[in-house]
Short mmCIF file of C-alpha atoms and ligand atoms in Angstrom, two decimals:
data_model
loop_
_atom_site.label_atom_id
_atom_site.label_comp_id
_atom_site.label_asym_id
_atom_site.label_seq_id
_atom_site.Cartn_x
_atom_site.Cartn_y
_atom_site.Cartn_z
CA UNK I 7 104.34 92.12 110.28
CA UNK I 8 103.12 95.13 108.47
CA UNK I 9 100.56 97.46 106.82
CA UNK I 10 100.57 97.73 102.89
CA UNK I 11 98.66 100.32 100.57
CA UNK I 12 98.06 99.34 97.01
CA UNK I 13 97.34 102.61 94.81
CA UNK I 14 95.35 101.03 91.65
CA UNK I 15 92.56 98.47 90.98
CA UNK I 16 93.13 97.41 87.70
CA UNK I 17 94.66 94.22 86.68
CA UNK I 18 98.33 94.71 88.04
CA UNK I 19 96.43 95.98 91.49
CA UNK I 20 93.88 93.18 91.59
CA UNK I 21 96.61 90.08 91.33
CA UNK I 22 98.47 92.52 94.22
CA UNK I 23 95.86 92.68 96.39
CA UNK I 24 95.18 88.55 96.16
CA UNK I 25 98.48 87.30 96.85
CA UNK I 26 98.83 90.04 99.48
CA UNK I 27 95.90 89.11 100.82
CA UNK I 28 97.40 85.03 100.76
CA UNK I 29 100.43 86.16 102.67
CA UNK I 30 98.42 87.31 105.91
CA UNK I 31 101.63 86.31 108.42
CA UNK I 32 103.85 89.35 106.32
CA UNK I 33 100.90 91.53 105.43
CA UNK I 34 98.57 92.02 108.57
CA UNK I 35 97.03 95.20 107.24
CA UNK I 36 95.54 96.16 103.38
CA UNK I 37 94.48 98.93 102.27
CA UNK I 38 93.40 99.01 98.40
CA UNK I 39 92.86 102.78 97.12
CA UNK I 40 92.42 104.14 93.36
CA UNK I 41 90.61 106.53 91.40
CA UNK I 42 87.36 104.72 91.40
CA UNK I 43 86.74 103.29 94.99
CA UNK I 44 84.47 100.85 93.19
CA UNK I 45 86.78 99.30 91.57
CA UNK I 46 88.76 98.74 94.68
CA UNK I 47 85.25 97.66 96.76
CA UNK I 48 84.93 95.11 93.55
CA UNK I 49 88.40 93.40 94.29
CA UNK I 50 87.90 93.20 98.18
CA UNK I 51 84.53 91.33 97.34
CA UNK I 52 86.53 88.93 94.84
CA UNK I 53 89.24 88.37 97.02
CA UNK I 54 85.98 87.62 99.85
CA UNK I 55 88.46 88.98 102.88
CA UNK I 56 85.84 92.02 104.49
CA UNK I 57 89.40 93.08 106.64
CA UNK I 58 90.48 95.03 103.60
CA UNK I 59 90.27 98.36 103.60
CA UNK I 60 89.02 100.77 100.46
CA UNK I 61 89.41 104.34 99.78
CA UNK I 62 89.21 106.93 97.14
CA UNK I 63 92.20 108.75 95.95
CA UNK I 64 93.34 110.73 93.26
CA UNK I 65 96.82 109.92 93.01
CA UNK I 66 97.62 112.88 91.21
CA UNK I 67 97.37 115.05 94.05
CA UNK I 68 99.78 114.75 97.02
CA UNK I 69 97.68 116.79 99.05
CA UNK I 70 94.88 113.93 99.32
CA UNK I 71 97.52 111.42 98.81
CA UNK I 72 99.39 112.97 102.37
CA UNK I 73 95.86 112.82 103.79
CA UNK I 74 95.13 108.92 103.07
CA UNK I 75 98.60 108.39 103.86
CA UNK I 76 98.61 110.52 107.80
CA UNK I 77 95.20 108.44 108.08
CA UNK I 78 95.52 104.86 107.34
CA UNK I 79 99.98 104.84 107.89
CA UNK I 80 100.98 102.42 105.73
CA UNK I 81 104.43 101.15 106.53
CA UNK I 82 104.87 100.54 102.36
CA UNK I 83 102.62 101.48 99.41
CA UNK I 84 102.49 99.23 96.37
CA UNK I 85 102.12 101.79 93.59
CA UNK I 86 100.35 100.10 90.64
CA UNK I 87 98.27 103.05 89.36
CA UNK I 88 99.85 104.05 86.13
CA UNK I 89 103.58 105.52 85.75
CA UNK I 90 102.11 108.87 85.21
CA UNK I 91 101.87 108.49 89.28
CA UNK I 92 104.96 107.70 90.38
CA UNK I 93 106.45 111.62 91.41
CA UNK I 94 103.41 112.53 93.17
CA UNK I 95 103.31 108.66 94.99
CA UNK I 96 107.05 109.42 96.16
CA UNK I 97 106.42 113.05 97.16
CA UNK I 98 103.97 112.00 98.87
CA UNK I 99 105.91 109.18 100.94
CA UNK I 100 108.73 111.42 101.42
CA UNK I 101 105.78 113.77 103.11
CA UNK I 102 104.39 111.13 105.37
CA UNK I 103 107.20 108.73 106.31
CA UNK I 104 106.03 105.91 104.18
CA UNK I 105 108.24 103.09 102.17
CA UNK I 106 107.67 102.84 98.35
CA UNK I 107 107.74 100.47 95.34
CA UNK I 108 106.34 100.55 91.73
CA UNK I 109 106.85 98.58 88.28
CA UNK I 110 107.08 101.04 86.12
CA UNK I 111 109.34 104.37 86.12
CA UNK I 112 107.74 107.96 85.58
CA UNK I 113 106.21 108.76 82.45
CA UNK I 114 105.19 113.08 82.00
CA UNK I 115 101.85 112.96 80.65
CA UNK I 116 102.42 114.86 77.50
CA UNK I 117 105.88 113.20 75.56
CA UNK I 118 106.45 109.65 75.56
CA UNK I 119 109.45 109.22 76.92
CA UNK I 120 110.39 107.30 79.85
CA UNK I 121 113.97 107.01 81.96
CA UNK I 122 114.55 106.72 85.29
CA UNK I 123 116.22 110.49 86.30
CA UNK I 124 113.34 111.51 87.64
CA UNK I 125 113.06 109.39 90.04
CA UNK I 126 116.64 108.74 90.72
CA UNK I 127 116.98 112.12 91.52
CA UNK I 128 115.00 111.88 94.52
CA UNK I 129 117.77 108.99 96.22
CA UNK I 130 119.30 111.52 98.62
CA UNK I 131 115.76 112.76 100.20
CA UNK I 132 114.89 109.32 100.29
CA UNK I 133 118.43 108.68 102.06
CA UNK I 134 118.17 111.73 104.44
CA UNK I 135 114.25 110.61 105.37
CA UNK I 136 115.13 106.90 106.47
CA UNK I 137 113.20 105.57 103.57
CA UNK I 138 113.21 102.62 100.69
CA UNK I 139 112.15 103.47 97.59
CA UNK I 140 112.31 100.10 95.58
CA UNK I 141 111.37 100.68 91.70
CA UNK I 142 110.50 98.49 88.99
CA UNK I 143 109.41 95.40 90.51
CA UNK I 144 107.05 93.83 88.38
CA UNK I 145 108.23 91.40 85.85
CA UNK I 146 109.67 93.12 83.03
CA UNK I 147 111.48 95.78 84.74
CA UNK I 148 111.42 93.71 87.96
CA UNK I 149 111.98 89.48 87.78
CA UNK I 150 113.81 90.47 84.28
CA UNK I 151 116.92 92.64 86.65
CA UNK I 152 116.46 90.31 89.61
CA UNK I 153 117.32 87.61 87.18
CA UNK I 154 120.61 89.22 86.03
CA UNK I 155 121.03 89.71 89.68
CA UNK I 156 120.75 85.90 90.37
CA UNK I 157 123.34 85.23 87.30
CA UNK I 158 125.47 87.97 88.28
CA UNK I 159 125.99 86.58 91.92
CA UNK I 160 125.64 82.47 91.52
CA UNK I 161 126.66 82.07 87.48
CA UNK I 162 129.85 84.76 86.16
CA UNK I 163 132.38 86.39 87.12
CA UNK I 164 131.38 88.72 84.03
CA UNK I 165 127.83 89.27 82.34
CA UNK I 166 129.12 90.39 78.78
CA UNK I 167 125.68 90.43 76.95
CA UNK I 168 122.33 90.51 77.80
CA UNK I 169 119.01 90.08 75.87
CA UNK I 170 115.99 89.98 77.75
CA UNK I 171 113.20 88.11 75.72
CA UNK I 172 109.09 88.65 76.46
CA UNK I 173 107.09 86.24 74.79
CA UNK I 174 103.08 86.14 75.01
CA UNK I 175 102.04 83.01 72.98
CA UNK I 176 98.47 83.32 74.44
CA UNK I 177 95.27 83.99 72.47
CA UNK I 178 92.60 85.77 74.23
CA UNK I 179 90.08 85.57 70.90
CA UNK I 180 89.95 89.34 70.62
CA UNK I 181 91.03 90.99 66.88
CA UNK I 182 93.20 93.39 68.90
CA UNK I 183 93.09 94.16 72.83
CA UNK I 184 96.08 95.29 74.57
CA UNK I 185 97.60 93.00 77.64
CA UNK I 186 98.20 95.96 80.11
CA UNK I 187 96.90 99.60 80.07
CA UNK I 188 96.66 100.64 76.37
CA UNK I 189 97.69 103.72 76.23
CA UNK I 190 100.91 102.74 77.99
CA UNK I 191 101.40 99.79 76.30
CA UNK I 192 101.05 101.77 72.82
CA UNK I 193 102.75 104.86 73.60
CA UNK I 194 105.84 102.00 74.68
CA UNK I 195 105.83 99.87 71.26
CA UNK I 196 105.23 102.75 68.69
CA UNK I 197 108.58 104.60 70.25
CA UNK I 198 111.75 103.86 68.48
CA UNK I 199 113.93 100.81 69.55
CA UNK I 200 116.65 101.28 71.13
CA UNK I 201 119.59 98.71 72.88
CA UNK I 202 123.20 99.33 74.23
CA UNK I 203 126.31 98.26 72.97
CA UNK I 204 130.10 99.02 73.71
CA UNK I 205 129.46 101.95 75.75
CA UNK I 206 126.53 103.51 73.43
CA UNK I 207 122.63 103.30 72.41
CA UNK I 208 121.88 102.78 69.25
CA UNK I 209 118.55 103.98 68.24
CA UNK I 210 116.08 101.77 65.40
CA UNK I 211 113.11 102.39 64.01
CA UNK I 212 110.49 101.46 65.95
CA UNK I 213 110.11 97.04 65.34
CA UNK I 214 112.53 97.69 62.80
CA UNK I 215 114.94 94.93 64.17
CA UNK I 216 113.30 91.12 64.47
CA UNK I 217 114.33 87.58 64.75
CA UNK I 218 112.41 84.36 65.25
CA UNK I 219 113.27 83.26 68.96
CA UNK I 220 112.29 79.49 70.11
CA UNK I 221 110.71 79.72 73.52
CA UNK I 222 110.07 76.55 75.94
CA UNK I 223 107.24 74.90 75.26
CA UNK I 224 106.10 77.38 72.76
CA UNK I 225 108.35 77.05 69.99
CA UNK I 226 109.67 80.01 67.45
CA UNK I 227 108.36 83.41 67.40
CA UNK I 228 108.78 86.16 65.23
CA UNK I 229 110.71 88.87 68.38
CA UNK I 230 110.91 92.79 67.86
CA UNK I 231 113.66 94.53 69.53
CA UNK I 232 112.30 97.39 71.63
CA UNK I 233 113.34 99.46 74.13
CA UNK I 234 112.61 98.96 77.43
CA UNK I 235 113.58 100.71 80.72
CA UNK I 236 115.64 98.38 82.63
CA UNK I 237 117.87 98.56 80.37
CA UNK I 238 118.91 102.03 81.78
CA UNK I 239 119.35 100.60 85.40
CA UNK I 240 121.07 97.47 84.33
CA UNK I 241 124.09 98.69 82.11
CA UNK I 242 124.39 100.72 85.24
CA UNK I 243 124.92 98.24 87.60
CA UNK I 244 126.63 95.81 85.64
CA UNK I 245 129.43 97.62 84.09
CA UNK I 246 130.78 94.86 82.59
CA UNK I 247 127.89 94.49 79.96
CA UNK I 248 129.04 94.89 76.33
CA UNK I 249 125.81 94.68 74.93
CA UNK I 250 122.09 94.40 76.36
CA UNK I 251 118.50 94.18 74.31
CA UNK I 252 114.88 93.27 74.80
CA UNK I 253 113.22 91.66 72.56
CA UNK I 254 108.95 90.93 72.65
CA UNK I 255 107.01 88.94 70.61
CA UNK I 256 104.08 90.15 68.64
CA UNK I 257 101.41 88.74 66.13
CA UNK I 258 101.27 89.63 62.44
CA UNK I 259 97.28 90.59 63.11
CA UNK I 260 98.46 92.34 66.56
CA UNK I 261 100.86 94.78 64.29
CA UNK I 262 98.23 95.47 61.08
CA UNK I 263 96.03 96.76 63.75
CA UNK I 264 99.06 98.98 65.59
CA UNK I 265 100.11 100.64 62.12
CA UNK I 266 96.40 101.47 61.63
CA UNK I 267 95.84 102.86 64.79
CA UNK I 268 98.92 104.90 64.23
CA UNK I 269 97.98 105.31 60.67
CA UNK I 270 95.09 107.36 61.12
CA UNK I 271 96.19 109.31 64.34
CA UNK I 272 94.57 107.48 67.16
CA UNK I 273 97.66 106.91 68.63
CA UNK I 274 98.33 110.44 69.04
CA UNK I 275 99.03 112.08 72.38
CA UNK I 276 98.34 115.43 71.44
CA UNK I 277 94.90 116.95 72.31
CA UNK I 278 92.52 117.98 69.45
CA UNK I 279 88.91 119.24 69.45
CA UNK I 280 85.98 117.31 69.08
CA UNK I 281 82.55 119.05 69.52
CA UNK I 282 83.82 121.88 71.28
CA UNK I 283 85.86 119.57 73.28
CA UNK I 284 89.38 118.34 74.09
CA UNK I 285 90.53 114.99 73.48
CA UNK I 286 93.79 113.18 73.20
CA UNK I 287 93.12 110.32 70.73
CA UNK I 288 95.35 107.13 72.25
CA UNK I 289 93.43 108.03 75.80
CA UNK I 290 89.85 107.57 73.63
CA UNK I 291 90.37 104.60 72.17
CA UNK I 292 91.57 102.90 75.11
CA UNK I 293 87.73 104.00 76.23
CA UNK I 294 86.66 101.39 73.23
CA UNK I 295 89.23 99.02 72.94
CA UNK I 296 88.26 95.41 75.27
CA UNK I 297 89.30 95.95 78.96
CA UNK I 298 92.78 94.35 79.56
CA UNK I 299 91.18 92.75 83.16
CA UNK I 300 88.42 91.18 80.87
CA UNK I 301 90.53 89.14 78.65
CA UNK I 302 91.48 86.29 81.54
CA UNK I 303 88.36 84.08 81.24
CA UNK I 304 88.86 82.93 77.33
CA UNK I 305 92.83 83.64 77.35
CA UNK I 306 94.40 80.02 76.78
CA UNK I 307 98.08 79.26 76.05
CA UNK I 308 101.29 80.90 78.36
CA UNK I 309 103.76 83.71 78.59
CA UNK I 310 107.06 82.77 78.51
CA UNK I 311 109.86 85.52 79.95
CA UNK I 312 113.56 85.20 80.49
CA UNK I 313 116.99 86.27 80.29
CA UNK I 314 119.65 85.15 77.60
CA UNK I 315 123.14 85.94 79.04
CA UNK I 316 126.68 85.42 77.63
CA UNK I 317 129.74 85.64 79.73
CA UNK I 318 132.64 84.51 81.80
CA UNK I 319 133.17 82.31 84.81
CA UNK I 320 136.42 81.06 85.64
CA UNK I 321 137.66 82.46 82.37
CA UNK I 322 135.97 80.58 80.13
CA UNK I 323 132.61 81.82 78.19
CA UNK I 324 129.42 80.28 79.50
CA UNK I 325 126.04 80.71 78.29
CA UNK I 326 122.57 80.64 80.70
CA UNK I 327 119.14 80.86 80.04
CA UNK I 328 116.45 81.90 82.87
CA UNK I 329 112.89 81.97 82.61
CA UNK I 330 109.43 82.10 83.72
CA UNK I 331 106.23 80.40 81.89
CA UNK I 332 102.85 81.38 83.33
CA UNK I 333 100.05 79.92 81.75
CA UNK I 334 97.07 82.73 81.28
CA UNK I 335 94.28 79.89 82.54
CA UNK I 336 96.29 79.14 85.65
CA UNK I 337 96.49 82.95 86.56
CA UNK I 338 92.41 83.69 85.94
CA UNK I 339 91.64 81.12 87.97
CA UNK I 340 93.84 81.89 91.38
CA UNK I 341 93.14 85.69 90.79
CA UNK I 342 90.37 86.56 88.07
CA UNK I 343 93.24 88.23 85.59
CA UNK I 344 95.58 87.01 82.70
CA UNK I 345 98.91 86.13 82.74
CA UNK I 346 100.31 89.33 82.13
CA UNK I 347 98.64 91.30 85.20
CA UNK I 348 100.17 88.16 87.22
CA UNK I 349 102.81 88.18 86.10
CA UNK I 350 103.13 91.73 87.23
CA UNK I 351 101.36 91.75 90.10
CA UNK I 352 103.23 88.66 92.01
CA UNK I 353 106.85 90.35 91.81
CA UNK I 354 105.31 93.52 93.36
CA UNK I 355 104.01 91.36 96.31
CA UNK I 356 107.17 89.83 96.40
CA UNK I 357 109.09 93.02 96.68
CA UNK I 358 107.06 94.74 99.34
CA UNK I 359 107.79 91.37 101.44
CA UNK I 360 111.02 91.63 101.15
CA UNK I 361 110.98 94.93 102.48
CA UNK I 362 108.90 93.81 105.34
CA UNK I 363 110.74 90.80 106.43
CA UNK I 364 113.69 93.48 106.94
CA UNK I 365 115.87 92.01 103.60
CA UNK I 366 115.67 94.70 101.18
CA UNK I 367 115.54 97.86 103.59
CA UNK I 368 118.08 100.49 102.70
CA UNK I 369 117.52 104.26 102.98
CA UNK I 370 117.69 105.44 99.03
CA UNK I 371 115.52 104.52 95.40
CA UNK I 372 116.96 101.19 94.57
CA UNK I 373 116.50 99.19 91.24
CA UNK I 374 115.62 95.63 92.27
CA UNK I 375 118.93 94.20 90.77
CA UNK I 376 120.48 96.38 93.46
CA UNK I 377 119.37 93.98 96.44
CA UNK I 378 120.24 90.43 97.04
CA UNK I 379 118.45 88.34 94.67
CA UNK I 380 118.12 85.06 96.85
CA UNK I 381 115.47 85.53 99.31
CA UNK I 382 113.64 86.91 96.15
CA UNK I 383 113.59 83.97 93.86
CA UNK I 384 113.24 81.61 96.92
CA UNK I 385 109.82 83.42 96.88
CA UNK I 386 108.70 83.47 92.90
CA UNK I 387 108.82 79.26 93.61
CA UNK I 388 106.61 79.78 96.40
CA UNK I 389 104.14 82.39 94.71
CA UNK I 390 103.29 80.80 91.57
CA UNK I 391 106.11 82.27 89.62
CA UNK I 392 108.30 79.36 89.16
CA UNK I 393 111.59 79.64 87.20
CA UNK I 394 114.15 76.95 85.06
CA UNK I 395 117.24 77.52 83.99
CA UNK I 396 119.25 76.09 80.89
CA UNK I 397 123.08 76.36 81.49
CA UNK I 398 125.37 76.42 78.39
CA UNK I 399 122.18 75.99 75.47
CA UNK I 400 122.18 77.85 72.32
CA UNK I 401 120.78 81.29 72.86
CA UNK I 402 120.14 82.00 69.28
CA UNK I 403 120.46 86.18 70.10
P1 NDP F 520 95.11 99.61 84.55
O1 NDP F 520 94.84 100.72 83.62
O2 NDP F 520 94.34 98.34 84.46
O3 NDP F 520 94.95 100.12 86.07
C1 NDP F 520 95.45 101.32 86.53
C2 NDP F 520 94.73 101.66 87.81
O4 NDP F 520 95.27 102.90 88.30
C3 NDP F 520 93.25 101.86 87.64
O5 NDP F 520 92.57 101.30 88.75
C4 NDP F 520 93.10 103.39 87.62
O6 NDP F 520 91.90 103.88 88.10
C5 NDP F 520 94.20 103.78 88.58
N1 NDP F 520 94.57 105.17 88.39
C6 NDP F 520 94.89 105.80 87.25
N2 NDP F 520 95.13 107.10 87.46
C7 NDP F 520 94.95 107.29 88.80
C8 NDP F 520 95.01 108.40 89.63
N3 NDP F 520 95.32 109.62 89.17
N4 NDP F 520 94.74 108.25 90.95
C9 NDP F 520 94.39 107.04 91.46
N5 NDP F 520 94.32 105.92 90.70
C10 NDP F 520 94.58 106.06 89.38
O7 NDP F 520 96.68 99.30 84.46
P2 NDP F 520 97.43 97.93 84.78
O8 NDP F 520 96.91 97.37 86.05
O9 NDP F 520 97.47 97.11 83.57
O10 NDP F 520 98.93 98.48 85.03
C11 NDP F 520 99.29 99.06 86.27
C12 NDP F 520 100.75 99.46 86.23
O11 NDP F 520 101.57 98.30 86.02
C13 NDP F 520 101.13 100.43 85.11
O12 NDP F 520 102.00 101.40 85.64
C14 NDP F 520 101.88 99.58 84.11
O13 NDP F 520 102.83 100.32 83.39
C15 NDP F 520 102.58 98.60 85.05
N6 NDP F 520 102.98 97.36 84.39
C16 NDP F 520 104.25 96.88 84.65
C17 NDP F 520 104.69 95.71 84.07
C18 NDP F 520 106.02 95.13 84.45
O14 NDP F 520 106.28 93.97 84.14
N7 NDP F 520 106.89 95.84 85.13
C19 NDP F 520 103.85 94.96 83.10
C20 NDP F 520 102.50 95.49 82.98
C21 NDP F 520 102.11 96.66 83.58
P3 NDP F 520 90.54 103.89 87.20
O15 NDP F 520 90.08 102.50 87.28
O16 NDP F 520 89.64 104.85 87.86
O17 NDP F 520 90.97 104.31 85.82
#
């Protein structure tokens, strides 16, 4: 049915590349391409399928990005290469005619900060070129707005408060390792919090805000508010939301080891000189801290990730929980990496299906909650993504 590139070989890429690889009737051509084309050569030999293609790239440069693009014409690229990426990935689409989709929105280098104008504001060229742009589509942004989606259309007539809640109960016997990329992951946690309410965002400290939340068939855990981007995109597009938060869970040991990092400036973004060189601290340590796509083989226990939403159907106020476990054991064993690159890395699949079978193909950059949700969670069953759903529990939020 179609040709797929994936940009990135890390974890998120890897798990991409397997289930893309299980889904031969939608995706009849592969291409994996990153940095390091050794990488990519790694995860074709894993996967044990010689059909798929590897190339080099540097995916900051559109130029070579345009080249790999006019060669191999992919009908869709699966950009899983870090969200520093993501302008020169679409520039480089809108150059060559090709489809896009990502899980996380642009990030500039040098301030953390991420929100999604930048890429919004390339909708109308996408419009005007014929293409899809479909971003956020891993799990959290991705399953976490497709989720609302699902409520939205099958459960109320009005979502009135939302609180998306990311637990990892898993120990991967590490003192401190980071699930995904560390420097994203640590540039996103030491930001302030920040959550919507009655037309506003309030700003917090950053973790200045937790609660113990009870997840299924993990029981409480101590839950930080943070911000998190599809926030943004979902007050958007469901106007009717009074108040929406995201809560994640983390480890008493996990956040000594944060404030020290941050303590003595390794977390810093800012380049300083070392032996007549130039290096920004958070990008050095991730050079020393364990590899996030080594953790899977001793990682035991599950991830559990949901929505909590309050609102009206009928008239009357109606509560409904939604969620995903994925146990870390189950996901190293189908595709080498934890639960959290899985959990990731199947949603992306998912998404670039749906744009192949035809169902979410619209000219424009799309969040995910902006397509139907059905065909979509008809497919997490299917993938190894399962979800349950509690109607009318206590959400404890
Ligand atoms: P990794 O660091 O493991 O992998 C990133 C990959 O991108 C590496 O193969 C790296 O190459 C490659 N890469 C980096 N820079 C470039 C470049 N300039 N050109 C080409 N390739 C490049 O990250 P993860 O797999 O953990 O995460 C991938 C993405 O998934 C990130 O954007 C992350 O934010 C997102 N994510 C989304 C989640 C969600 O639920 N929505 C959850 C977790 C992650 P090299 O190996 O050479 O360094």
């Amino acid at each position: 049915m179609g040709k797929v590139l994936i940009i990135g070989a890390g974890g998120v890429g890897t798990v991409v590349a397997h289930k893309v690889a299980q889904n031969p009737d939608v995706f009849t051509e592969i291409m994996i391409a990153s940095r390091t084309k050794s990488k990519c050569d790694a995860v074709v030999k894993a996967i044990g399928n010689p059909n798929i293609r590897t190339a080099r790239v540097d995916a900051d440069n559109v130029d070579e990005l345009v080249a790999l693009f006019n060669s191999f014409k992919p009908e869709i690229v699966i950009n899983v290469a870090l969200p520093y990426q993501d302008l020169t990935i679409m520039e480089a689409c809108l150059k060559s005619g090709v489809n896009y989709l990502d899980t996380a929105n642009y990030e500039p280098k040098d301030v953390a900060h991420f929100e999604y104008s930048w890429q919004w504001a390339y909708k109308k060229r996408f419009e005007d070129a014929g293409l899809t742009a479909i971003l956020g589509c891993g799990f959290d942004p991705g399953v976490s707005g497709i989720y609302t989606a699902y409520a939205a259309k099958h459960h109320f007539d009005e979502i009135q408060y939302l609180d998306i809640v990311d637990c990892n109960a898993g120990n991967h016997h590490k003192a401190f390792a980071t699930n995904f990329n560390p420097e994203i992951n640590i540039r996103e946690i030491t930001q302030n919090g920040r959550y919507y309410e009655n037309g506003e965002w309030i700003t917090t400290r950053p973790l200045e805000i937790h609660k113990a939340l009870t997840y299924p068939n993990i029981g409480p855990r101590d839950s930080y508010l943070l911000y998190h981007e599809e926030l943004e995109s979902l007050v958007k597009n469901f106007p009717t939301i009074k108040r929406a938060r995201f809560w994640m869970t983390f480890g008493q040991e996990y956040l000594t080891h944060l404030r020290v990092i941050q303590n003595i400036g390794m977390a810093r973004i800012d380049e300083v000189e070392y032996n007549g060189m130039k290096i920004v601290p958070l990008q050095f340590l991730k050079a020393v801290l364990p590899n996030p796509q080594d953790l899977g083989e001793n990682y035991e226990g599950e991830t559990s990730i949901g929505c909590r939403i309050r609102g009206l159907k009928d008239g009357k106020e109606h509560t409904y929980y939604i969620y995903n476990n994925c146990s870390h054991q189950a996901a190293y064993k189908e595709t080498g990496m934890q639960g959290v690159s899985y959990t990731t890395g199947v949603p992306a699949m998912i998404g670039a299906m749906m744009f192949l079978k035809g169902l979410w193909k619209k000219p424009g950059v799309w969040n995910v909650e902006e397509f139907d949700p059905d065909p979509f969670m008809e497919q997490l069953n299917k993938q190894g993504l399962p979800w349950h759903e509690i109607m009318n529990g206590e959400l404890e939020v």
